[in-house]
Amino acid sequence: MRDHLANSYLSSCIFCPFYPVYKIVKSNCCNLIHHWTPSSSHPAYPNSTSTMASPSATVRRRKPEESEEKEPIIDTIDVADSEKEKKKSRKKKKSKAEEVDEYDRFDILLDIARVLSFLFVVSCGLSYLISGGESFFWGMSDPPNYLKASWWKSKFSGPLYLTPEELTTYDGTDPTKPIYLAINGTIYDVSANRRTYGPGGSYHYFAGCDAARAYVTGCFAEDRTPDMRGVELMYLPIDDPVVDKHWSKEELAELKKKELEEAQKKVFDGLKHWVDFFGNSKKYSFVGYVKKPKGWPGTEPVRRLCDTAAKQRKTRTIPGKEGK
């Protein structure tokens, strides 16, 4: 009774992924029981036909034999009956085997349907979790890097080398291409944040170019260039003769030297902050390097400090009046 209930319960669970395992265990157990069940052909369990035929055989053997050298008479009737029984048993076995084969074929198809349905449900669940509830069928507008062919290609193909002109084609205006930006000569793929770096985004000025200067000065539109010459001026005080007369020429020269070193360090630290940000980011992947023209930046004039950065400059503080 328990086996019948368990069998009917598991057979009704069409989507149960463990049902094929149950069937294999059940089939092996049935084969084991069939192997140890005594059959009619076993010598310890004679069938009814052989039992009924034995008296006649013993009666015939008791007839006086003409000589001891003659071979015993073979009962043709008993042989024919046994052959008929063997044929019947073979037919029954064949019919049972055919029924079992048909049942197994149906079960295989049912198992395949169960496994496919189970994988389909799991795929929908993973798509929902990875896309943040956007899609059940992997139709994400901005999939993660490990689902992009270009990301895997970059992992095995090595760094990509682009000229500044070639880099401009990856500014996000072409939706079929990734969005690249460069900082201090290194290119990164920022397609994972297309809303910010794509057209209309707040940081679209950085896409498709190396705008290392703008990261420090804050002039996104004017300083879309990697030329960092003259940026330290934003941290240097303005020369004012009225204020500067409080130092001797030697003291003022030493002070200016110290101010320049501090300003250059601030520029270096400001740029390094953003270089480390992209270099250590798990969201943005490394792509390659920018091929700069020969002799750069000496081939270009020194850029003027942008207005936003120039407004931060102040005059020196008179000695003894610091903090007042």
Tab-separated table of C-alpha atoms in Angstrom:
chain	number	residue	atom	x	y	z
A	1	MET	CA	0.000	0.000	0.000
A	2	ARG	CA	2.840	2.409	0.862
A	3	ASP	CA	4.649	1.692	-2.419
A	4	HIS	CA	1.428	2.304	-4.350
A	5	LEU	CA	0.852	5.687	-2.666
A	6	ALA	CA	4.466	6.755	-3.161
A	7	ASN	CA	4.384	5.730	-6.808
A	8	SER	CA	1.122	7.575	-7.522
A	9	TYR	CA	2.375	10.697	-5.707
A	10	LEU	CA	5.696	10.927	-7.554
A	11	SER	CA	4.045	10.100	-10.890
A	12	SER	CA	1.725	13.057	-10.457
A	13	CYS	CA	4.668	15.485	-9.889
A	14	ILE	CA	5.373	16.294	-13.538
A	15	PHE	CA	7.826	19.059	-12.749
A	16	CYS	CA	9.705	17.205	-10.002
A	17	PRO	CA	13.397	17.154	-11.091
A	18	PHE	CA	14.117	14.171	-8.780
A	19	TYR	CA	11.545	11.902	-10.418
A	20	PRO	CA	14.086	10.408	-12.896
A	21	VAL	CA	16.260	9.375	-9.925
A	22	TYR	CA	13.251	7.698	-8.300
A	23	LYS	CA	12.530	5.762	-11.501
A	24	ILE	CA	16.080	4.470	-11.786
A	25	VAL	CA	16.034	3.216	-8.188
A	26	LYS	CA	12.627	1.624	-8.729
A	27	SER	CA	13.732	-0.107	-11.955
A	28	ASN	CA	16.835	-1.544	-10.291
A	29	CYS	CA	14.805	-2.839	-7.348
A	30	CYS	CA	12.274	-4.492	-9.684
A	31	ASN	CA	15.055	-6.188	-11.644
A	32	LEU	CA	16.606	-7.437	-8.418
A	33	ILE	CA	13.261	-8.887	-7.186
A	34	HIS	CA	12.575	-10.492	-10.584
A	35	HIS	CA	16.019	-12.080	-10.537
A	36	TRP	CA	15.434	-13.780	-7.154
A	37	THR	CA	11.801	-14.816	-7.749
A	38	PRO	CA	11.604	-18.614	-8.402
A	39	SER	CA	10.369	-19.441	-11.881
A	40	SER	CA	8.671	-22.490	-13.260
A	41	SER	CA	11.843	-23.602	-15.031
A	42	HIS	CA	13.866	-23.691	-11.789
A	43	PRO	CA	14.704	-27.293	-10.809
A	44	ALA	CA	13.639	-26.671	-7.214
A	45	TYR	CA	10.154	-25.518	-8.313
A	46	PRO	CA	8.844	-27.794	-11.086
A	47	ASN	CA	5.785	-26.651	-12.986
A	48	SER	CA	2.451	-28.374	-13.066
A	49	THR	CA	2.967	-29.862	-16.540
A	50	SER	CA	6.155	-31.618	-15.605
A	51	THR	CA	4.531	-32.905	-12.396
A	52	MET	CA	1.585	-34.378	-14.283
A	53	ALA	CA	3.840	-35.875	-16.892
A	54	SER	CA	6.106	-37.641	-14.397
A	55	PRO	CA	3.731	-40.526	-13.468
A	56	SER	CA	3.360	-41.609	-17.067
A	57	ALA	CA	7.102	-41.425	-17.556
A	58	THR	CA	7.726	-43.586	-14.475
A	59	VAL	CA	5.109	-46.135	-15.616
A	60	ARG	CA	6.755	-46.496	-18.984
A	61	ARG	CA	10.168	-46.910	-17.421
A	62	ARG	CA	8.889	-49.842	-15.312
A	63	LYS	CA	8.090	-51.902	-18.452
A	64	PRO	CA	10.532	-54.759	-18.959
A	65	GLU	CA	13.321	-53.732	-21.162
A	66	GLU	CA	14.621	-56.118	-23.783
A	67	SER	CA	18.237	-55.520	-22.945
A	68	GLU	CA	20.243	-53.258	-20.695
A	69	GLU	CA	22.327	-52.022	-23.603
A	70	LYS	CA	19.352	-50.319	-25.366
A	71	GLU	CA	18.922	-46.603	-24.879
A	72	PRO	CA	15.811	-45.423	-22.902
A	73	ILE	CA	12.751	-44.546	-24.970
A	74	ILE	CA	12.251	-40.772	-25.279
A	75	ASP	CA	8.726	-39.657	-24.746
A	76	THR	CA	7.971	-37.482	-27.777
A	77	ILE	CA	4.746	-36.227	-26.255
A	78	ASP	CA	6.543	-34.810	-23.201
A	79	VAL	CA	9.173	-33.150	-25.404
A	80	ALA	CA	6.487	-31.548	-27.563
A	81	ASP	CA	4.638	-30.260	-24.494
A	82	SER	CA	7.800	-28.781	-23.013
A	83	GLU	CA	8.640	-27.079	-26.338
A	84	LYS	CA	5.143	-25.577	-26.491
A	85	GLU	CA	5.533	-24.260	-22.957
A	86	LYS	CA	8.907	-22.751	-23.817
A	87	LYS	CA	7.417	-21.021	-26.880
A	88	LYS	CA	4.541	-19.656	-24.808
A	89	SER	CA	6.923	-18.390	-22.133
A	90	ARG	CA	9.080	-16.764	-24.826
A	91	LYS	CA	6.051	-15.039	-26.345
A	92	LYS	CA	4.988	-13.776	-22.923
A	93	LYS	CA	8.479	-12.481	-22.246
A	94	LYS	CA	8.563	-10.747	-25.634
A	95	SER	CA	5.192	-9.131	-25.080
A	96	LYS	CA	6.252	-7.983	-21.611
A	97	ALA	CA	9.555	-6.628	-22.996
A	98	GLU	CA	7.706	-4.715	-25.712
A	99	GLU	CA	5.352	-3.219	-23.136
A	100	VAL	CA	8.312	-2.258	-20.957
A	101	ASP	CA	10.096	-0.661	-23.955
A	102	GLU	CA	7.042	1.415	-24.854
A	103	TYR	CA	6.671	2.495	-21.231
A	104	ASP	CA	10.370	3.409	-21.045
A	105	ARG	CA	10.145	5.493	-24.244
A	106	PHE	CA	7.257	7.469	-22.817
A	107	ASP	CA	9.063	7.939	-19.524
A	108	ILE	CA	12.219	9.186	-21.267
A	109	LEU	CA	10.235	11.853	-23.096
A	110	LEU	CA	8.498	12.796	-19.855
A	111	ASP	CA	11.855	13.041	-18.061
A	112	ILE	CA	13.234	15.301	-20.791
A	113	ALA	CA	10.173	17.551	-20.469
A	114	ARG	CA	10.637	17.728	-16.687
A	115	VAL	CA	14.335	18.631	-16.948
A	116	LEU	CA	13.732	21.272	-19.632
A	117	SER	CA	10.907	22.841	-17.666
A	118	PHE	CA	13.063	22.904	-14.540
A	119	LEU	CA	15.950	24.581	-16.423
A	120	PHE	CA	13.526	27.103	-17.932
A	121	VAL	CA	12.233	28.119	-14.505
A	122	VAL	CA	15.792	28.428	-13.135
A	123	SER	CA	16.841	30.546	-16.152
A	124	CYS	CA	13.916	32.928	-15.631
A	125	GLY	CA	14.760	33.263	-11.940
A	126	LEU	CA	18.425	34.027	-12.608
A	127	SER	CA	17.512	36.589	-15.274
A	128	TYR	CA	15.168	38.324	-12.840
A	129	LEU	CA	17.813	38.458	-10.096
A	130	ILE	CA	20.715	39.586	-12.306
A	131	SER	CA	18.664	42.222	-14.138
A	132	GLY	CA	17.286	43.621	-10.883
A	133	GLY	CA	13.704	42.747	-11.828
A	134	GLU	CA	13.987	44.183	-15.349
A	135	SER	CA	13.415	40.985	-17.350
A	136	PHE	CA	12.686	37.256	-17.004
A	137	PHE	CA	14.229	36.386	-20.384
A	138	TRP	CA	17.693	38.066	-20.282
A	139	GLY	CA	16.436	41.115	-22.202
A	140	MET	CA	18.461	43.646	-20.218
A	141	SER	CA	19.114	47.127	-21.570
A	142	ASP	CA	22.476	47.297	-19.788
A	143	PRO	CA	23.754	43.773	-19.031
A	144	PRO	CA	26.767	43.252	-16.735
A	145	ASN	CA	30.231	42.887	-18.224
A	146	TYR	CA	30.412	39.095	-17.932
A	147	LEU	CA	27.389	38.821	-20.240
A	148	LYS	CA	29.019	40.871	-22.990
A	149	ALA	CA	31.054	39.293	-25.770
A	150	SER	CA	33.278	42.373	-26.028
A	151	TRP	CA	34.266	42.059	-22.359
A	152	TRP	CA	35.339	38.424	-22.742
A	153	LYS	CA	37.134	39.290	-25.982
A	154	SER	CA	39.137	42.013	-24.255
A	155	LYS	CA	40.175	39.552	-21.542
A	156	PHE	CA	41.847	37.221	-24.042
A	157	SER	CA	42.895	39.567	-26.862
A	158	GLY	CA	45.209	41.860	-24.869
A	159	PRO	CA	45.233	45.675	-24.605
A	160	LEU	CA	43.767	47.825	-27.377
A	161	TYR	CA	45.733	50.780	-28.774
A	162	LEU	CA	43.703	53.705	-30.153
A	163	THR	CA	44.628	57.102	-31.480
A	164	PRO	CA	42.750	60.150	-30.092
A	165	GLU	CA	40.753	60.269	-33.337
A	166	GLU	CA	39.791	56.598	-33.094
A	167	LEU	CA	38.831	57.057	-29.449
A	168	THR	CA	36.250	59.703	-30.360
A	169	THR	CA	34.135	57.047	-32.147
A	170	TYR	CA	33.449	55.415	-28.776
A	171	ASP	CA	31.693	58.391	-27.184
A	172	GLY	CA	28.304	56.647	-26.954
A	173	THR	CA	26.627	58.233	-29.980
A	174	ASP	CA	26.724	54.850	-31.737
A	175	PRO	CA	24.565	52.464	-29.650
A	176	THR	CA	26.224	49.416	-31.245
A	177	LYS	CA	29.650	50.385	-29.826
A	178	PRO	CA	30.823	50.437	-26.199
A	179	ILE	CA	31.592	53.712	-24.421
A	180	TYR	CA	35.279	54.319	-23.758
A	181	LEU	CA	37.024	57.051	-21.812
A	182	ALA	CA	40.685	57.599	-21.114
A	183	ILE	CA	42.524	59.102	-18.195
A	184	ASN	CA	46.257	59.725	-18.173
A	185	GLY	CA	46.615	57.604	-21.343
A	186	THR	CA	44.711	54.518	-20.123
A	187	ILE	CA	41.382	53.536	-21.712
A	188	TYR	CA	38.451	52.092	-19.755
A	189	ASP	CA	35.079	50.718	-20.808
A	190	VAL	CA	32.300	52.628	-18.996
A	191	SER	CA	29.371	51.097	-20.921
A	192	ALA	CA	27.997	49.743	-17.654
A	193	ASN	CA	26.954	53.308	-16.805
A	194	ARG	CA	25.641	54.408	-20.191
A	195	ARG	CA	23.115	56.802	-18.662
A	196	THR	CA	25.881	58.868	-17.070
A	197	TYR	CA	28.568	58.706	-19.773
A	198	GLY	CA	26.286	58.414	-22.803
A	199	PRO	CA	24.704	61.304	-24.750
A	200	GLY	CA	22.819	63.596	-22.390
A	201	GLY	CA	24.587	62.238	-19.304
A	202	SER	CA	26.235	64.443	-16.717
A	203	TYR	CA	29.698	62.981	-17.463
A	204	HIS	CA	29.346	62.702	-21.239
A	205	TYR	CA	32.222	65.195	-21.582
A	206	PHE	CA	34.655	62.441	-20.534
A	207	ALA	CA	33.466	59.870	-23.099
A	208	GLY	CA	35.501	59.334	-26.245
A	209	CYS	CA	38.564	61.287	-25.106
A	210	ASP	CA	41.329	61.603	-22.540
A	211	ALA	CA	40.152	64.486	-20.343
A	212	ALA	CA	42.699	64.086	-17.561
A	213	ARG	CA	43.009	67.880	-17.177
A	214	ALA	CA	39.278	68.310	-16.590
A	215	TYR	CA	39.323	65.825	-13.672
A	216	VAL	CA	41.543	68.246	-11.757
A	217	THR	CA	40.359	71.655	-12.918
A	218	GLY	CA	36.630	70.809	-12.964
A	219	CYS	CA	36.215	72.515	-16.364
A	220	PHE	CA	34.552	69.620	-18.183
A	221	ALA	CA	33.753	71.397	-21.433
A	222	GLU	CA	36.962	73.443	-21.798
A	223	ASP	CA	39.628	71.004	-20.580
A	224	ARG	CA	38.875	67.828	-22.580
A	225	THR	CA	42.594	67.154	-22.995
A	226	PRO	CA	45.304	65.083	-21.289
A	227	ASP	CA	47.715	68.054	-21.279
A	228	MET	CA	48.350	68.829	-17.609
A	229	ARG	CA	50.789	71.705	-18.136
A	230	GLY	CA	49.845	74.840	-16.211
A	231	VAL	CA	47.242	73.145	-14.003
A	232	GLU	CA	49.372	73.784	-10.911
A	233	LEU	CA	48.619	77.499	-11.275
A	234	MET	CA	45.201	76.947	-9.742
A	235	TYR	CA	46.936	76.144	-6.452
A	236	LEU	CA	49.474	78.981	-6.603
A	237	PRO	CA	48.742	82.367	-4.989
A	238	ILE	CA	48.462	85.514	-7.071
A	239	ASP	CA	51.458	87.848	-6.995
A	240	ASP	CA	50.542	91.107	-5.299
A	241	PRO	CA	53.332	93.751	-4.875
A	242	VAL	CA	51.592	95.251	-1.856
A	243	VAL	CA	51.614	91.947	-0.054
A	244	ASP	CA	54.880	90.571	-1.468
A	245	LYS	CA	56.930	93.521	-0.122
A	246	HIS	CA	56.735	91.918	3.318
A	247	TRP	CA	59.368	89.376	2.160
A	248	SER	CA	62.843	89.944	0.949
A	249	LYS	CA	63.761	88.793	-2.549
A	250	GLU	CA	65.505	85.693	-1.214
A	251	GLU	CA	62.615	84.835	1.112
A	252	LEU	CA	60.049	85.385	-1.652
A	253	ALA	CA	61.995	83.157	-4.063
A	254	GLU	CA	62.220	80.391	-1.491
A	255	LEU	CA	58.538	80.792	-0.700
A	256	LYS	CA	57.551	80.547	-4.361
A	257	LYS	CA	59.640	77.386	-4.773
A	258	LYS	CA	57.884	75.786	-1.817
A	259	GLU	CA	54.469	76.896	-3.120
A	260	LEU	CA	55.184	75.340	-6.528
A	261	GLU	CA	56.142	72.001	-5.011
A	262	GLU	CA	52.970	71.948	-2.938
A	263	ALA	CA	50.844	72.901	-5.968
A	264	GLN	CA	52.372	70.161	-8.139
A	265	LYS	CA	51.735	67.624	-5.401
A	266	LYS	CA	48.092	68.662	-5.201
A	267	VAL	CA	47.722	68.237	-8.971
A	268	PHE	CA	49.389	64.834	-8.796
A	269	ASP	CA	47.178	63.688	-5.911
A	270	GLY	CA	44.034	64.983	-7.611
A	271	LEU	CA	44.740	63.110	-10.833
A	272	LYS	CA	45.905	59.976	-9.005
A	273	HIS	CA	42.591	59.820	-7.167
A	274	TRP	CA	40.681	59.372	-10.424
A	275	VAL	CA	43.315	57.102	-11.976
A	276	ASP	CA	42.997	54.761	-8.988
A	277	PHE	CA	39.204	55.046	-9.095
A	278	PHE	CA	38.972	53.643	-12.620
A	279	GLY	CA	41.901	51.267	-12.203
A	280	ASN	CA	40.404	49.601	-9.113
A	281	SER	CA	36.789	49.731	-10.263
A	282	LYS	CA	34.923	46.423	-10.603
A	283	LYS	CA	32.283	48.116	-12.721
A	284	TYR	CA	34.569	49.552	-15.415
A	285	SER	CA	37.017	47.313	-17.263
A	286	PHE	CA	40.453	48.070	-18.670
A	287	VAL	CA	40.615	48.283	-22.483
A	288	GLY	CA	44.023	49.581	-23.541
A	289	TYR	CA	46.068	52.706	-24.126
A	290	VAL	CA	45.962	55.914	-26.162
A	291	LYS	CA	48.590	56.285	-28.872
A	292	LYS	CA	49.855	59.851	-28.529
A	293	PRO	CA	51.559	61.705	-31.386
A	294	LYS	CA	55.321	61.827	-31.458
A	295	GLY	CA	56.707	64.765	-29.514
A	296	TRP	CA	53.472	65.379	-27.623
A	297	PRO	CA	52.743	67.638	-25.716
A	298	GLY	CA	55.560	69.835	-26.930
A	299	THR	CA	53.883	70.130	-30.296
A	300	GLU	CA	50.946	72.012	-28.737
A	301	PRO	CA	50.848	75.377	-26.898
A	302	VAL	CA	50.341	75.500	-23.154
A	303	ARG	CA	46.667	75.890	-22.386
A	304	ARG	CA	45.316	78.818	-20.415
A	305	LEU	CA	43.894	78.047	-16.998
A	306	CYS	CA	40.130	77.863	-17.244
A	307	ASP	CA	38.001	80.511	-15.525
A	308	THR	CA	36.563	78.140	-12.900
A	309	ALA	CA	40.020	77.099	-11.741
A	310	ALA	CA	41.440	80.633	-11.973
A	311	LYS	CA	38.791	81.980	-9.603
A	312	GLN	CA	40.143	79.739	-6.840
A	313	ARG	CA	43.462	81.588	-6.717
A	314	LYS	CA	44.083	84.019	-3.861
A	315	THR	CA	46.831	86.400	-2.809
A	316	ARG	CA	49.444	85.458	-0.230
A	317	THR	CA	48.799	86.025	3.430
A	318	ILE	CA	50.974	88.644	5.134
A	319	PRO	CA	53.294	87.064	7.721
A	320	GLY	CA	51.841	87.294	11.235
A	321	LYS	CA	48.285	87.666	9.950
A	322	GLU	CA	47.583	84.012	9.195
A	323	GLY	CA	44.100	83.006	10.301
A	324	LYS	CA	42.910	86.596	10.709
